[in-house]
PDB file of C-alpha atoms in Angstrom:
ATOM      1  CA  UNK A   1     -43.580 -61.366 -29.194  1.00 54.00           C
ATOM      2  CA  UNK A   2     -42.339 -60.690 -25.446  1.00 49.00           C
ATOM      3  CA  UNK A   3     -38.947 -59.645 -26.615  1.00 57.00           C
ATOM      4  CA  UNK A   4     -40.432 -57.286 -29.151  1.00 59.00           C
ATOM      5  CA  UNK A   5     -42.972 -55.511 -26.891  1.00 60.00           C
ATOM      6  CA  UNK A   6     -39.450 -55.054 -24.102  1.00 60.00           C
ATOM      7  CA  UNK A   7     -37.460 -53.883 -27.416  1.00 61.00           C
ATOM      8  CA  UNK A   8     -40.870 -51.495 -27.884  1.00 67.00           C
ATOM      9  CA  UNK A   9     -40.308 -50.293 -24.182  1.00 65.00           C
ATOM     10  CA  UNK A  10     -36.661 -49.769 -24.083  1.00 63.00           C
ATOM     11  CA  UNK A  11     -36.868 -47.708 -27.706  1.00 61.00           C
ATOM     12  CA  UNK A  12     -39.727 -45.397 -25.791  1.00 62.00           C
ATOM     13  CA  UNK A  13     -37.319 -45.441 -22.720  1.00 65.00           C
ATOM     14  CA  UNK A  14     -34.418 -44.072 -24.416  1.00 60.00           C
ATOM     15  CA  UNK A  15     -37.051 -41.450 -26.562  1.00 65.00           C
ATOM     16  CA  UNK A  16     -34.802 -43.116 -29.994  1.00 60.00           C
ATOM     17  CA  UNK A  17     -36.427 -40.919 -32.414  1.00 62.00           C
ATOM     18  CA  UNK A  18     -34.575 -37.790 -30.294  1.00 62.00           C
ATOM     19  CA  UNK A  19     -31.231 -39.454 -32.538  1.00 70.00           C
ATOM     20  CA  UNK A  20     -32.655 -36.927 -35.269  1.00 73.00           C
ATOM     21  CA  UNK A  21     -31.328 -34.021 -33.528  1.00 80.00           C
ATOM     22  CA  UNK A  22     -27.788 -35.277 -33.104  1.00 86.00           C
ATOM     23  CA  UNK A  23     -26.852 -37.838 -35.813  1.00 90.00           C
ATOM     24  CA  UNK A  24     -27.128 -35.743 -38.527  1.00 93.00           C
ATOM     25  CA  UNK A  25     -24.841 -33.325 -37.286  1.00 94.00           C
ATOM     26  CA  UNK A  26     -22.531 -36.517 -37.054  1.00 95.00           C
ATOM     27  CA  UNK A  27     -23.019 -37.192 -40.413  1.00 96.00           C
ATOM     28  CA  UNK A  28     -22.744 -33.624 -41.699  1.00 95.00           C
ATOM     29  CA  UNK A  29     -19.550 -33.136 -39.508  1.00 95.00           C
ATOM     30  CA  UNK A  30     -17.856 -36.376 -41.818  1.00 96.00           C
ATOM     31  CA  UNK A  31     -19.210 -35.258 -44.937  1.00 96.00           C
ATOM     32  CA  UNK A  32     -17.630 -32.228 -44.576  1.00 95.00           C
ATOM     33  CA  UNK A  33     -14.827 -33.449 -43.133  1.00 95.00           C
ATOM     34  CA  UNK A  34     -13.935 -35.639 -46.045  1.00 93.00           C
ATOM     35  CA  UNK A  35     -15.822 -33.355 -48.528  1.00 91.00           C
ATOM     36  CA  UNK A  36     -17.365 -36.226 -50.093  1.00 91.00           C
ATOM     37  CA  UNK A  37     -18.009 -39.905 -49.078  1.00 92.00           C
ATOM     38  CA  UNK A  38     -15.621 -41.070 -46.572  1.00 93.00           C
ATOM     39  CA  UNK A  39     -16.375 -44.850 -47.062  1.00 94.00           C
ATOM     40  CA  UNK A  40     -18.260 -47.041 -45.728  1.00 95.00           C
ATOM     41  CA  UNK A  41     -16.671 -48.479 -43.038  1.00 96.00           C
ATOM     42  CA  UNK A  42     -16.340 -45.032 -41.554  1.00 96.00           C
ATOM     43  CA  UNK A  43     -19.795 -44.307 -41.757  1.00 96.00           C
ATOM     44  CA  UNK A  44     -20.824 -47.849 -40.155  1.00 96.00           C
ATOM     45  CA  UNK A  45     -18.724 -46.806 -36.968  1.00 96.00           C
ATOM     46  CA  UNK A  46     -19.804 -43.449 -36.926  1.00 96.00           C
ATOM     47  CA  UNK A  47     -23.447 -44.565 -37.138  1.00 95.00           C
ATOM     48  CA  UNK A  48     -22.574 -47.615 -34.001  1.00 95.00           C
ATOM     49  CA  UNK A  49     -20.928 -45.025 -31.936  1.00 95.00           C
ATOM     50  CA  UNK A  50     -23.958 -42.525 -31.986  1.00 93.00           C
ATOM     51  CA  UNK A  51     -26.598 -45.547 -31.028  1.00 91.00           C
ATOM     52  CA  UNK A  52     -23.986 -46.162 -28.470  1.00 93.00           C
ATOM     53  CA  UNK A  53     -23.891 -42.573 -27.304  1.00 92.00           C
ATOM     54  CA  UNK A  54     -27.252 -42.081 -27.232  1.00 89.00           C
ATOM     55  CA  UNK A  55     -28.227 -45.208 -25.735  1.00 89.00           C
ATOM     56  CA  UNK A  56     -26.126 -44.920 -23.031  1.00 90.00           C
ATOM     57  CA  UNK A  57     -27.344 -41.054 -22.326  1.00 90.00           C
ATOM     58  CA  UNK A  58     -30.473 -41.298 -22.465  1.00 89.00           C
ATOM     59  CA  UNK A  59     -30.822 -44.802 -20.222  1.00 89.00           C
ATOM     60  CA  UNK A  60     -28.297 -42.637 -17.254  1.00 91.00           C
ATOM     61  CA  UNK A  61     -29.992 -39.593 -17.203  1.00 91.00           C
ATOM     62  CA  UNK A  62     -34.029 -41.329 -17.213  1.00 91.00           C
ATOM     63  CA  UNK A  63     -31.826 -43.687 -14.144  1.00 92.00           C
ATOM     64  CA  UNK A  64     -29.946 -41.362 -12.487  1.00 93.00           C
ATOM     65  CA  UNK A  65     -33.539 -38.387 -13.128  1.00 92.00           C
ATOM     66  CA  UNK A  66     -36.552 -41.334 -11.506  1.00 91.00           C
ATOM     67  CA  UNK A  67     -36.676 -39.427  -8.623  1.00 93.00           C
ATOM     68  CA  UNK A  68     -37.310 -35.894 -10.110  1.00 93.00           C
ATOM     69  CA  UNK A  69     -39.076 -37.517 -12.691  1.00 90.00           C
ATOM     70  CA  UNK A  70     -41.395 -38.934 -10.041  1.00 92.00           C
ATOM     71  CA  UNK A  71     -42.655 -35.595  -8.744  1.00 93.00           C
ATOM     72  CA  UNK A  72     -42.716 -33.695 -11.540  1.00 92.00           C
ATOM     73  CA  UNK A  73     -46.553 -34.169 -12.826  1.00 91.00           C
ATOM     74  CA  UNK A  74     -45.258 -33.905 -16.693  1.00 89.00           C
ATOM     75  CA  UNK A  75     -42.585 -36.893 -16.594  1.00 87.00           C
ATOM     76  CA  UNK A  76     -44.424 -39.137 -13.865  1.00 89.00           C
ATOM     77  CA  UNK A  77     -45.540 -40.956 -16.568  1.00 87.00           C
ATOM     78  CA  UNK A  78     -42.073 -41.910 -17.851  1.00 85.00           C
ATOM     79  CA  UNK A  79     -41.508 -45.636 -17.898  1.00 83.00           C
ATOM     80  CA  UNK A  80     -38.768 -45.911 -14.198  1.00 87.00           C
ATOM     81  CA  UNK A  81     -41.640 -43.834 -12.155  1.00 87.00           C
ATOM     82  CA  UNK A  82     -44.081 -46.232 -13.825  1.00 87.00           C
ATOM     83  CA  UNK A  83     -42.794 -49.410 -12.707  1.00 85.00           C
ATOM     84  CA  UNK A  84     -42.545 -50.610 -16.426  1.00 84.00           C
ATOM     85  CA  UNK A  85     -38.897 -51.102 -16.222  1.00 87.00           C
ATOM     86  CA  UNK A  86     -36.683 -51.903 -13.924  1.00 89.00           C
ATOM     87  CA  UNK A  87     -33.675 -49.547 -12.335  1.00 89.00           C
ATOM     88  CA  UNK A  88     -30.962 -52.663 -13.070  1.00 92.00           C
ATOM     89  CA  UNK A  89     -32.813 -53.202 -16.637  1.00 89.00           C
ATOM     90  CA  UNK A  90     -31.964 -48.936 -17.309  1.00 88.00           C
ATOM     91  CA  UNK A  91     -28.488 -49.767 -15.902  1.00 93.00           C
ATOM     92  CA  UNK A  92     -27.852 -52.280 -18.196  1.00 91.00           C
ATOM     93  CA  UNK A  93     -28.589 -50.849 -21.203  1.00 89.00           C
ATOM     94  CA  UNK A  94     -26.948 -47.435 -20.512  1.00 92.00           C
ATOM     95  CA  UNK A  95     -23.906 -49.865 -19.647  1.00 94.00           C
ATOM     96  CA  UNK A  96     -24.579 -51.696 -23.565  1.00 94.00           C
ATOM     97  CA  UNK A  97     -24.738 -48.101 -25.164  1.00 93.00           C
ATOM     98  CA  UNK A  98     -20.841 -47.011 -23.340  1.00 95.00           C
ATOM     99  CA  UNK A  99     -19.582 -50.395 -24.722  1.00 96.00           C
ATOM    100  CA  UNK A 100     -21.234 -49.691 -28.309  1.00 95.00           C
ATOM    101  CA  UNK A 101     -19.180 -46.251 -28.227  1.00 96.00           C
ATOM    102  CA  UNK A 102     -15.899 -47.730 -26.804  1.00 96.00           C
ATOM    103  CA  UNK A 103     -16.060 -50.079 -30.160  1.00 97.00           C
ATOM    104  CA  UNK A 104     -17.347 -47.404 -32.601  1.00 96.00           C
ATOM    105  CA  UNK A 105     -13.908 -44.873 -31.016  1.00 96.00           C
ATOM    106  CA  UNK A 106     -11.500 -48.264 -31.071  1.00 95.00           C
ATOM    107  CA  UNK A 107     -12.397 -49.220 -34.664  1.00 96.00           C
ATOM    108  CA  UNK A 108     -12.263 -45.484 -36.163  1.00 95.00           C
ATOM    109  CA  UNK A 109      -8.716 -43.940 -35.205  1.00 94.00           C
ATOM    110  CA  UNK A 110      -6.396 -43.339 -32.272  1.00 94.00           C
ATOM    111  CA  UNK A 111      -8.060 -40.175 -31.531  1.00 95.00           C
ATOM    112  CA  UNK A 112     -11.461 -40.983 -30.745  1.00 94.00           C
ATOM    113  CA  UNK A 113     -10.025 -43.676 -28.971  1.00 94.00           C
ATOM    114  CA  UNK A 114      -8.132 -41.004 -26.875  1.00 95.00           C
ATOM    115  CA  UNK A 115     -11.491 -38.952 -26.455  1.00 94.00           C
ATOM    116  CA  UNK A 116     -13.818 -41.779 -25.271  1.00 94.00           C
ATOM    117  CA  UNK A 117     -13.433 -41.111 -21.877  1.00 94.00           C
ATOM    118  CA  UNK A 118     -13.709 -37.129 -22.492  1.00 94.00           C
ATOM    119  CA  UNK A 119     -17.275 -38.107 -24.272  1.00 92.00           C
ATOM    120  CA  UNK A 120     -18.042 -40.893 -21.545  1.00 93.00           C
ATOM    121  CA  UNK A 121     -17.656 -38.408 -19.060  1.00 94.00           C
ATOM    122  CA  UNK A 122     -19.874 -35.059 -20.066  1.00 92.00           C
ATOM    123  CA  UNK A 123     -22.495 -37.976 -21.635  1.00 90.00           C
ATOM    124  CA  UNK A 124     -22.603 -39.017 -17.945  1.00 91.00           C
ATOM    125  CA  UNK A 125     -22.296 -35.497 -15.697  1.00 92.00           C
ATOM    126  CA  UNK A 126     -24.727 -33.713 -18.204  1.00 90.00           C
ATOM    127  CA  UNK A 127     -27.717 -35.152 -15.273  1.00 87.00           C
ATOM    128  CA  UNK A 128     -25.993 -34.356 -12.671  1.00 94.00           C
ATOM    129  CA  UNK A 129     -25.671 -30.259 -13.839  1.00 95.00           C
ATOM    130  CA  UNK A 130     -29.229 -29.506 -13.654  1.00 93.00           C
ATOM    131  CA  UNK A 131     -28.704 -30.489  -9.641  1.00 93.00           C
ATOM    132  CA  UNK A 132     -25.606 -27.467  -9.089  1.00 93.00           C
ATOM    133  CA  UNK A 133     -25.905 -25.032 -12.491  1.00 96.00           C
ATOM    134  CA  UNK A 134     -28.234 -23.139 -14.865  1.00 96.00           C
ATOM    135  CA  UNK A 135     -25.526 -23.911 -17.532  1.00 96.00           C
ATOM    136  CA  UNK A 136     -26.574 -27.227 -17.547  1.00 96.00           C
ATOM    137  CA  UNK A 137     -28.167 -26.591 -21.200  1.00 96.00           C
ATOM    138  CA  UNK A 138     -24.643 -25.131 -22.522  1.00 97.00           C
ATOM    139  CA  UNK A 139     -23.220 -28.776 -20.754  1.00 96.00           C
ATOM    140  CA  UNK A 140     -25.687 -30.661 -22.721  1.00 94.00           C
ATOM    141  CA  UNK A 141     -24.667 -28.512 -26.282  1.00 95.00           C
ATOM    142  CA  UNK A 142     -21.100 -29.336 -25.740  1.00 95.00           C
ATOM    143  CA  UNK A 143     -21.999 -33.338 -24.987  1.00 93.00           C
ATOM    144  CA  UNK A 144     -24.841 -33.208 -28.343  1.00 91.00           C
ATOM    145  CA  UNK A 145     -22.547 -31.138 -30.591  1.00 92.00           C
ATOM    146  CA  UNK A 146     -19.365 -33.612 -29.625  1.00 92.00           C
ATOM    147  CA  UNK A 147     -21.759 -35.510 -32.075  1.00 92.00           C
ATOM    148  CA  UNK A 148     -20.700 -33.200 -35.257  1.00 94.00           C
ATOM    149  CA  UNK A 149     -16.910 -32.985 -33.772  1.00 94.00           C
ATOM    150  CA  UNK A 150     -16.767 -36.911 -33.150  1.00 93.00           C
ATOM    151  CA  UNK A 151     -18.167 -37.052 -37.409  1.00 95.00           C
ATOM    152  CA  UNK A 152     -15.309 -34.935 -38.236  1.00 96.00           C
ATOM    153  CA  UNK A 153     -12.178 -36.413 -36.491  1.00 96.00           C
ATOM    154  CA  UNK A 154     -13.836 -40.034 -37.444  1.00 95.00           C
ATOM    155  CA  UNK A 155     -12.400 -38.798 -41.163  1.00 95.00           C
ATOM    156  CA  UNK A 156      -9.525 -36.621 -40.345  1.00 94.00           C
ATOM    157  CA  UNK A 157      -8.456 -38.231 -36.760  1.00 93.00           C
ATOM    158  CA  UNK A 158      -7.518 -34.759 -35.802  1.00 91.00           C
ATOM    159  CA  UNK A 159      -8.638 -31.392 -34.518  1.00 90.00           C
ATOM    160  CA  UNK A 160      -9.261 -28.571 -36.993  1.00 92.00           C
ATOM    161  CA  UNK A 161     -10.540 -24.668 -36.861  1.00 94.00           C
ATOM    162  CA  UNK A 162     -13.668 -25.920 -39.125  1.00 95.00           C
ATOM    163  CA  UNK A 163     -14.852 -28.465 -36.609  1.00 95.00           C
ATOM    164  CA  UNK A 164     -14.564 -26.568 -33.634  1.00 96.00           C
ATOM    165  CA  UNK A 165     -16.435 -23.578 -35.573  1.00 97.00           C
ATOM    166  CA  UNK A 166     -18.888 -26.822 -36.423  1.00 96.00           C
ATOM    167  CA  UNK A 167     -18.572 -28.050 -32.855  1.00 96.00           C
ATOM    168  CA  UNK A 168     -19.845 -24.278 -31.130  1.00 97.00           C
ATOM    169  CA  UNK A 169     -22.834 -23.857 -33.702  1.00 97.00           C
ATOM    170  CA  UNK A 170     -24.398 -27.268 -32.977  1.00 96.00           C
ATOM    171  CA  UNK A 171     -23.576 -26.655 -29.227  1.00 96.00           C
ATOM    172  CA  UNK A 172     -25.026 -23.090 -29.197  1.00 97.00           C
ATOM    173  CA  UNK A 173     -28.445 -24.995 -31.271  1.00 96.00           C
ATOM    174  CA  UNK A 174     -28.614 -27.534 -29.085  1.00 95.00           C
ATOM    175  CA  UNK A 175     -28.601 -25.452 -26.065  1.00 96.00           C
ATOM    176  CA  UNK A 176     -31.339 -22.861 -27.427  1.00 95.00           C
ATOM    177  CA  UNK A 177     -33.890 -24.724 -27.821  1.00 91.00           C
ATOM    178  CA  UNK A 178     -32.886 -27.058 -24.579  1.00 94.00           C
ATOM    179  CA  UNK A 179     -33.573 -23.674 -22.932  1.00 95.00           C
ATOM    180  CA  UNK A 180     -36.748 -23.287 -24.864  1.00 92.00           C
ATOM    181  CA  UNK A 181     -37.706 -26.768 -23.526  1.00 90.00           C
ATOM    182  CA  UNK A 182     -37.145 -26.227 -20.238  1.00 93.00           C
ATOM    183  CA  UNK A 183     -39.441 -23.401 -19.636  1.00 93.00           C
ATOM    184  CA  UNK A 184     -42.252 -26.014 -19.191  1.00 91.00           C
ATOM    185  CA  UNK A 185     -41.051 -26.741 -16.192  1.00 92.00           C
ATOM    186  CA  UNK A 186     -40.178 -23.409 -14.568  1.00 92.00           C
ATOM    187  CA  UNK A 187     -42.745 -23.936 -11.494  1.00 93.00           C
ATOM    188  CA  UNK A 188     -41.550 -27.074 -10.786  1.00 94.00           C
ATOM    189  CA  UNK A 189     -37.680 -26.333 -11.058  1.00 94.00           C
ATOM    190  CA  UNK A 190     -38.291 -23.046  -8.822  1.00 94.00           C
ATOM    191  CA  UNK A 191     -39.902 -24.854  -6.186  1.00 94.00           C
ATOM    192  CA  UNK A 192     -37.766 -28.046  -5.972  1.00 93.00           C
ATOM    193  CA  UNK A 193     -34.061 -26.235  -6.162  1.00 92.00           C
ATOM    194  CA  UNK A 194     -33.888 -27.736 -10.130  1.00 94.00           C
ATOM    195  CA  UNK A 195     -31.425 -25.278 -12.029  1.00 95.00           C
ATOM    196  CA  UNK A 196     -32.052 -24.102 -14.937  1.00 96.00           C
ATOM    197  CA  UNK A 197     -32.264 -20.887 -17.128  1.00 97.00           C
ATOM    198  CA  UNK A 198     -35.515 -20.259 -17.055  1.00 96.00           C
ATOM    199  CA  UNK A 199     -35.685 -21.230 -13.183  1.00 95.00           C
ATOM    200  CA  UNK A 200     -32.742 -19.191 -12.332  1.00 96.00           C
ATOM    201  CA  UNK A 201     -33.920 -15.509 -14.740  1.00 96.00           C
ATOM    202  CA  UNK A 202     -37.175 -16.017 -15.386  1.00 96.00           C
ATOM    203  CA  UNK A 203     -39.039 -17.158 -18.759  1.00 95.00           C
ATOM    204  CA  UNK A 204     -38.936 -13.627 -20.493  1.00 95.00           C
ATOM    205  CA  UNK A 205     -35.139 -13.534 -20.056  1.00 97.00           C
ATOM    206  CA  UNK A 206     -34.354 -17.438 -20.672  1.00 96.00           C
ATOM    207  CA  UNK A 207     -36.622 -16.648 -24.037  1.00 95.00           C
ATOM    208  CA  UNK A 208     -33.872 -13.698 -25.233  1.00 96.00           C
ATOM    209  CA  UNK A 209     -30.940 -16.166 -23.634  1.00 97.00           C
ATOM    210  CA  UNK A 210     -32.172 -18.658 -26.348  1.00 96.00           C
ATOM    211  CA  UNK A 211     -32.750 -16.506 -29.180  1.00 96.00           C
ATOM    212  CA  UNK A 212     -28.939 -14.937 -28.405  1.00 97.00           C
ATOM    213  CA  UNK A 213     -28.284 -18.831 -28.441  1.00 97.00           C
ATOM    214  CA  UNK A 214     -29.096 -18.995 -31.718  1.00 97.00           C
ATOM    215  CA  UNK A 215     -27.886 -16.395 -33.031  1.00 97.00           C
ATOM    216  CA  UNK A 216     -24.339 -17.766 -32.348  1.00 98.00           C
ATOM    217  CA  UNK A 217     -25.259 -20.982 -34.005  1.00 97.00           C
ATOM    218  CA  UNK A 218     -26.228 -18.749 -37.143  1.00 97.00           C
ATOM    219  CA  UNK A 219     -22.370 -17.355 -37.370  1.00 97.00           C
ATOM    220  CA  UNK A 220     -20.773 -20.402 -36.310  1.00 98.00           C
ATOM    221  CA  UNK A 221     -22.185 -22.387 -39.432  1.00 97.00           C
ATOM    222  CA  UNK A 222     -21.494 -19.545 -41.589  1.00 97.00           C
ATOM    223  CA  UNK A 223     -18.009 -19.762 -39.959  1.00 97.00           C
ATOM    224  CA  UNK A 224     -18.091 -23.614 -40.476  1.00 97.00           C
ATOM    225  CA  UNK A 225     -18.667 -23.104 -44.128  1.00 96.00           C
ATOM    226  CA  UNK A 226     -15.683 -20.496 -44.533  1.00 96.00           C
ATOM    227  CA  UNK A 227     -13.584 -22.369 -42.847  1.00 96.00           C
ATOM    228  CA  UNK A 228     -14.333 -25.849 -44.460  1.00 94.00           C
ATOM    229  CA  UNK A 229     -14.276 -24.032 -48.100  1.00 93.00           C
ATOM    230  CA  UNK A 230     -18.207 -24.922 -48.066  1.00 93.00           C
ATOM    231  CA  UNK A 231     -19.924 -23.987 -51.709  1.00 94.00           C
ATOM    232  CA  UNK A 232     -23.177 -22.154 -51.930  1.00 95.00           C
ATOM    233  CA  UNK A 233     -25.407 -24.894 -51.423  1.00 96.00           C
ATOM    234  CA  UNK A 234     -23.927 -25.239 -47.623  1.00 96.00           C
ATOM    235  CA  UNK A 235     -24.835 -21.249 -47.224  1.00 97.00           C
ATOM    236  CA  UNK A 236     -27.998 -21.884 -48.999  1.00 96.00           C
ATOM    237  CA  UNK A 237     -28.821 -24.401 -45.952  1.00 96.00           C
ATOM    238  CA  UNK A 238     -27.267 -22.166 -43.615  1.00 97.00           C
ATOM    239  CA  UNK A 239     -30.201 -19.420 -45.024  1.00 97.00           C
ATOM    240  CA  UNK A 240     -32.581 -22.126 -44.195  1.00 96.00           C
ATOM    241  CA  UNK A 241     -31.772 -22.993 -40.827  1.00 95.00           C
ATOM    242  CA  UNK A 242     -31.552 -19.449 -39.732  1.00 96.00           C
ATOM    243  CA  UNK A 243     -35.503 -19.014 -40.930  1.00 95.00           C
ATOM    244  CA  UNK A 244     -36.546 -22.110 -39.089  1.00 94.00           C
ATOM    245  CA  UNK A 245     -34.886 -20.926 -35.844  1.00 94.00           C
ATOM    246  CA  UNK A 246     -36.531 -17.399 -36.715  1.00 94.00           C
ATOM    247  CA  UNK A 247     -40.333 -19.276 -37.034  1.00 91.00           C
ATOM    248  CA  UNK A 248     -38.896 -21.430 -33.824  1.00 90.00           C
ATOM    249  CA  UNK A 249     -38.811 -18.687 -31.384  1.00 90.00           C
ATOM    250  CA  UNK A 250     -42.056 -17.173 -33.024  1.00 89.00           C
ATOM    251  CA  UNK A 251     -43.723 -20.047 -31.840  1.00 86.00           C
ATOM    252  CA  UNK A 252     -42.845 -19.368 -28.020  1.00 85.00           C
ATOM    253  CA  UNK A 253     -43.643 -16.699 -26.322  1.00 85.00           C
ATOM    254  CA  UNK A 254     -43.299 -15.497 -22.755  1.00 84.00           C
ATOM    255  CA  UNK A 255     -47.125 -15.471 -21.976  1.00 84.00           C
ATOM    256  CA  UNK A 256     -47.959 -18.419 -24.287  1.00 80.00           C
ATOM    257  CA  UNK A 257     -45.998 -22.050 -23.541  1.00 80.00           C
ATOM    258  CA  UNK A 258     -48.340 -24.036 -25.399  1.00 81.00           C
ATOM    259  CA  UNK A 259     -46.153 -24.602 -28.993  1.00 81.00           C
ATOM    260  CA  UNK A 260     -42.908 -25.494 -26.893  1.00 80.00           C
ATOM    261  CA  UNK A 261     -43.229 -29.358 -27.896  1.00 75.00           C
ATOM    262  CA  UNK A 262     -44.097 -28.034 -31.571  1.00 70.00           C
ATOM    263  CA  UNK A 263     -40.926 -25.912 -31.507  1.00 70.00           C
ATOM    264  CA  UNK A 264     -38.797 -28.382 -29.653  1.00 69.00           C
ATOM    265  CA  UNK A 265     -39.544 -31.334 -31.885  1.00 77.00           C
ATOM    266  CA  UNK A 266     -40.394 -30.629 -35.017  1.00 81.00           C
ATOM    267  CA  UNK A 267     -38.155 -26.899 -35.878  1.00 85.00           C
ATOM    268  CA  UNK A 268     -35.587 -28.547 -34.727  1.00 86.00           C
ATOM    269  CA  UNK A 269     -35.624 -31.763 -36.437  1.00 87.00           C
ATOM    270  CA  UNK A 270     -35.837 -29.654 -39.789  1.00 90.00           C
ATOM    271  CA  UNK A 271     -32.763 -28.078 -38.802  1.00 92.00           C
ATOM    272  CA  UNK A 272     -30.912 -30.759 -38.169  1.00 92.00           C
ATOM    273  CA  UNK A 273     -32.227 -33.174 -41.362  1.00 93.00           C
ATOM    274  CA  UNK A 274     -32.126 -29.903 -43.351  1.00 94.00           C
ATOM    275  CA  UNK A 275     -28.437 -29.036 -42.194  1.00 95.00           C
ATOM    276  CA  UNK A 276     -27.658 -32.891 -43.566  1.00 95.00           C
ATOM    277  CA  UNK A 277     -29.387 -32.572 -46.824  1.00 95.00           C
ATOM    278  CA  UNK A 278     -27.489 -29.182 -47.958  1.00 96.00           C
ATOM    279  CA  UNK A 279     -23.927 -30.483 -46.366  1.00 96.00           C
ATOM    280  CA  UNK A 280     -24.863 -33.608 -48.649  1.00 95.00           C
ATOM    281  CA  UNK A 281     -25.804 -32.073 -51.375  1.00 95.00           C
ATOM    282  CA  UNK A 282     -22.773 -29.551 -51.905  1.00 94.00           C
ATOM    283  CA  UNK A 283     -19.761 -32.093 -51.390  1.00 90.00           C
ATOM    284  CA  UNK A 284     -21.731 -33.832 -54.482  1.00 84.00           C
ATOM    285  CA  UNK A 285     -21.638 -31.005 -56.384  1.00 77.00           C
TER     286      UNK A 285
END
């Protein structure tokens, strides 16, 4: 029962059910990749290396973030400012997530073994950004759409003009609506040197920044679909995705914060699972 209530707290720690937003992407990125079912074996590793991956992220930025978290009145409750884990404990299982992704990239093909440190090292400087750069949410869409380019050379085991069109979109998603996110805490970021978009311009402008955002990720999946030789299903999800980032930024507005968690979470879970469902259901047609 003890080691199921710390399993409890270290799932909560690491925020698990946030793998929604990338490992789909992952998924979609093999799919298409392979246009079909690349085997099972490839999707085992691809599935160990994103636990890894996000494991590992999540665990260094809540270690290397207690302090900040500390003072800022909406993470204080976080589980490091809390006492409910220890700093060693977080060390330990960001250091278990790295080792998952070093065997996921070693058992898929040379290349990913050849990127691992690449991916160790934005997965590791992404909290460290928000300390020196408001482009810390364009580091973060590079390290979370890696996620959909890491899927892809799983399959092929090399680069290609589709996954790199792939790559941008889920970047350009990612940091949208990390920019949307991060207006909650424009007060505290202004006061305590945190950079950030919103911090840096102002909420009005970080609000257009993150609409432009995603309009790019719009054109890059319909340039992910030309490029892959995608059927009308993919552009039929590509439709859909496009109306839920529409009703996403509807949901936010400049004098009214109060939907960001609605927008954050749940528009962009529907993107991703939705993205996943069309990608899988046009390589089986």
């Amino acid at each position: 029962m003890l080691a199921l209530t710390r399993l409890r707290t270290y799932l909560e720690l690491v925020r698990f059910e946030h793998t929604l937003f990338a490992l789909p992407f992952a998924y979609g990125g093999m799919l298409l990749a392979a246009r079909g079912w690349p085997g099972w074996d490839t999707f085992a590793w691809v599935t160990v290396a994103m636990v890894g991956a996000r494991t590992g992220a999540m665990a260094l930025n809540r270690l290397i973030d207690r302090h900040i978290d500390a003072a800022n009145p909406r993470t204080a409750g976080r589980h490091l400012p809390r006492g409910l884990v220890q700093p060693l404990e977080v060390l330990g299982l960001a250091l278990a997530g790295l080792l998952l992704l070093g065997l996921a990239a070693f058992n898929l093909n040379p290349l990913t073994a050849q990127l691992l440190p690449v991916a160790v090292f934005f997965l590791v400087g992404y909290s460290y950004t928000k300390r020196f750069t408001w482009l810390c949410h364009f580091w973060l869409g590079l390290t979370v759409g890696a996620a959909a380019a890491g899927g892809w050379i799983a399959v092929t085991g090399a680069f290609e003009p589709a996954l790199l069109a792939l790559w941008a979109g889920t970047a350009f998603w990612l940091a949208g609506f990390d920019i949307l996110y991060a207006t909650q805490d424009y007060e505290f970021d202004r006061r305590n040197g945190i950079h950030s978009i919103p911090a840096r311009f102002g909420i009005p402008a970080a609000l257009r920044i993150a609409q432009v955002s995603h309009g790019l990720t719009f054109g890059f999946f319909l340039l992910t679909g030309a490029l892959s030789g995608a059927g009308w299903v993919y552009y039929l999800g590509v439709l859909g995705v496009g109306a839920v980032l529409w009703y996403e930024h509807q949901l936010v507005k400049p004098h009214d914060l109060s939907k960001v968690d609605q927008a954050f979470f749940q528009a962009n879970v529907a993107v991703s699972l939705g993205m996943l469902a069309f990608i899988l259901l046009d390589t089986l047609i």
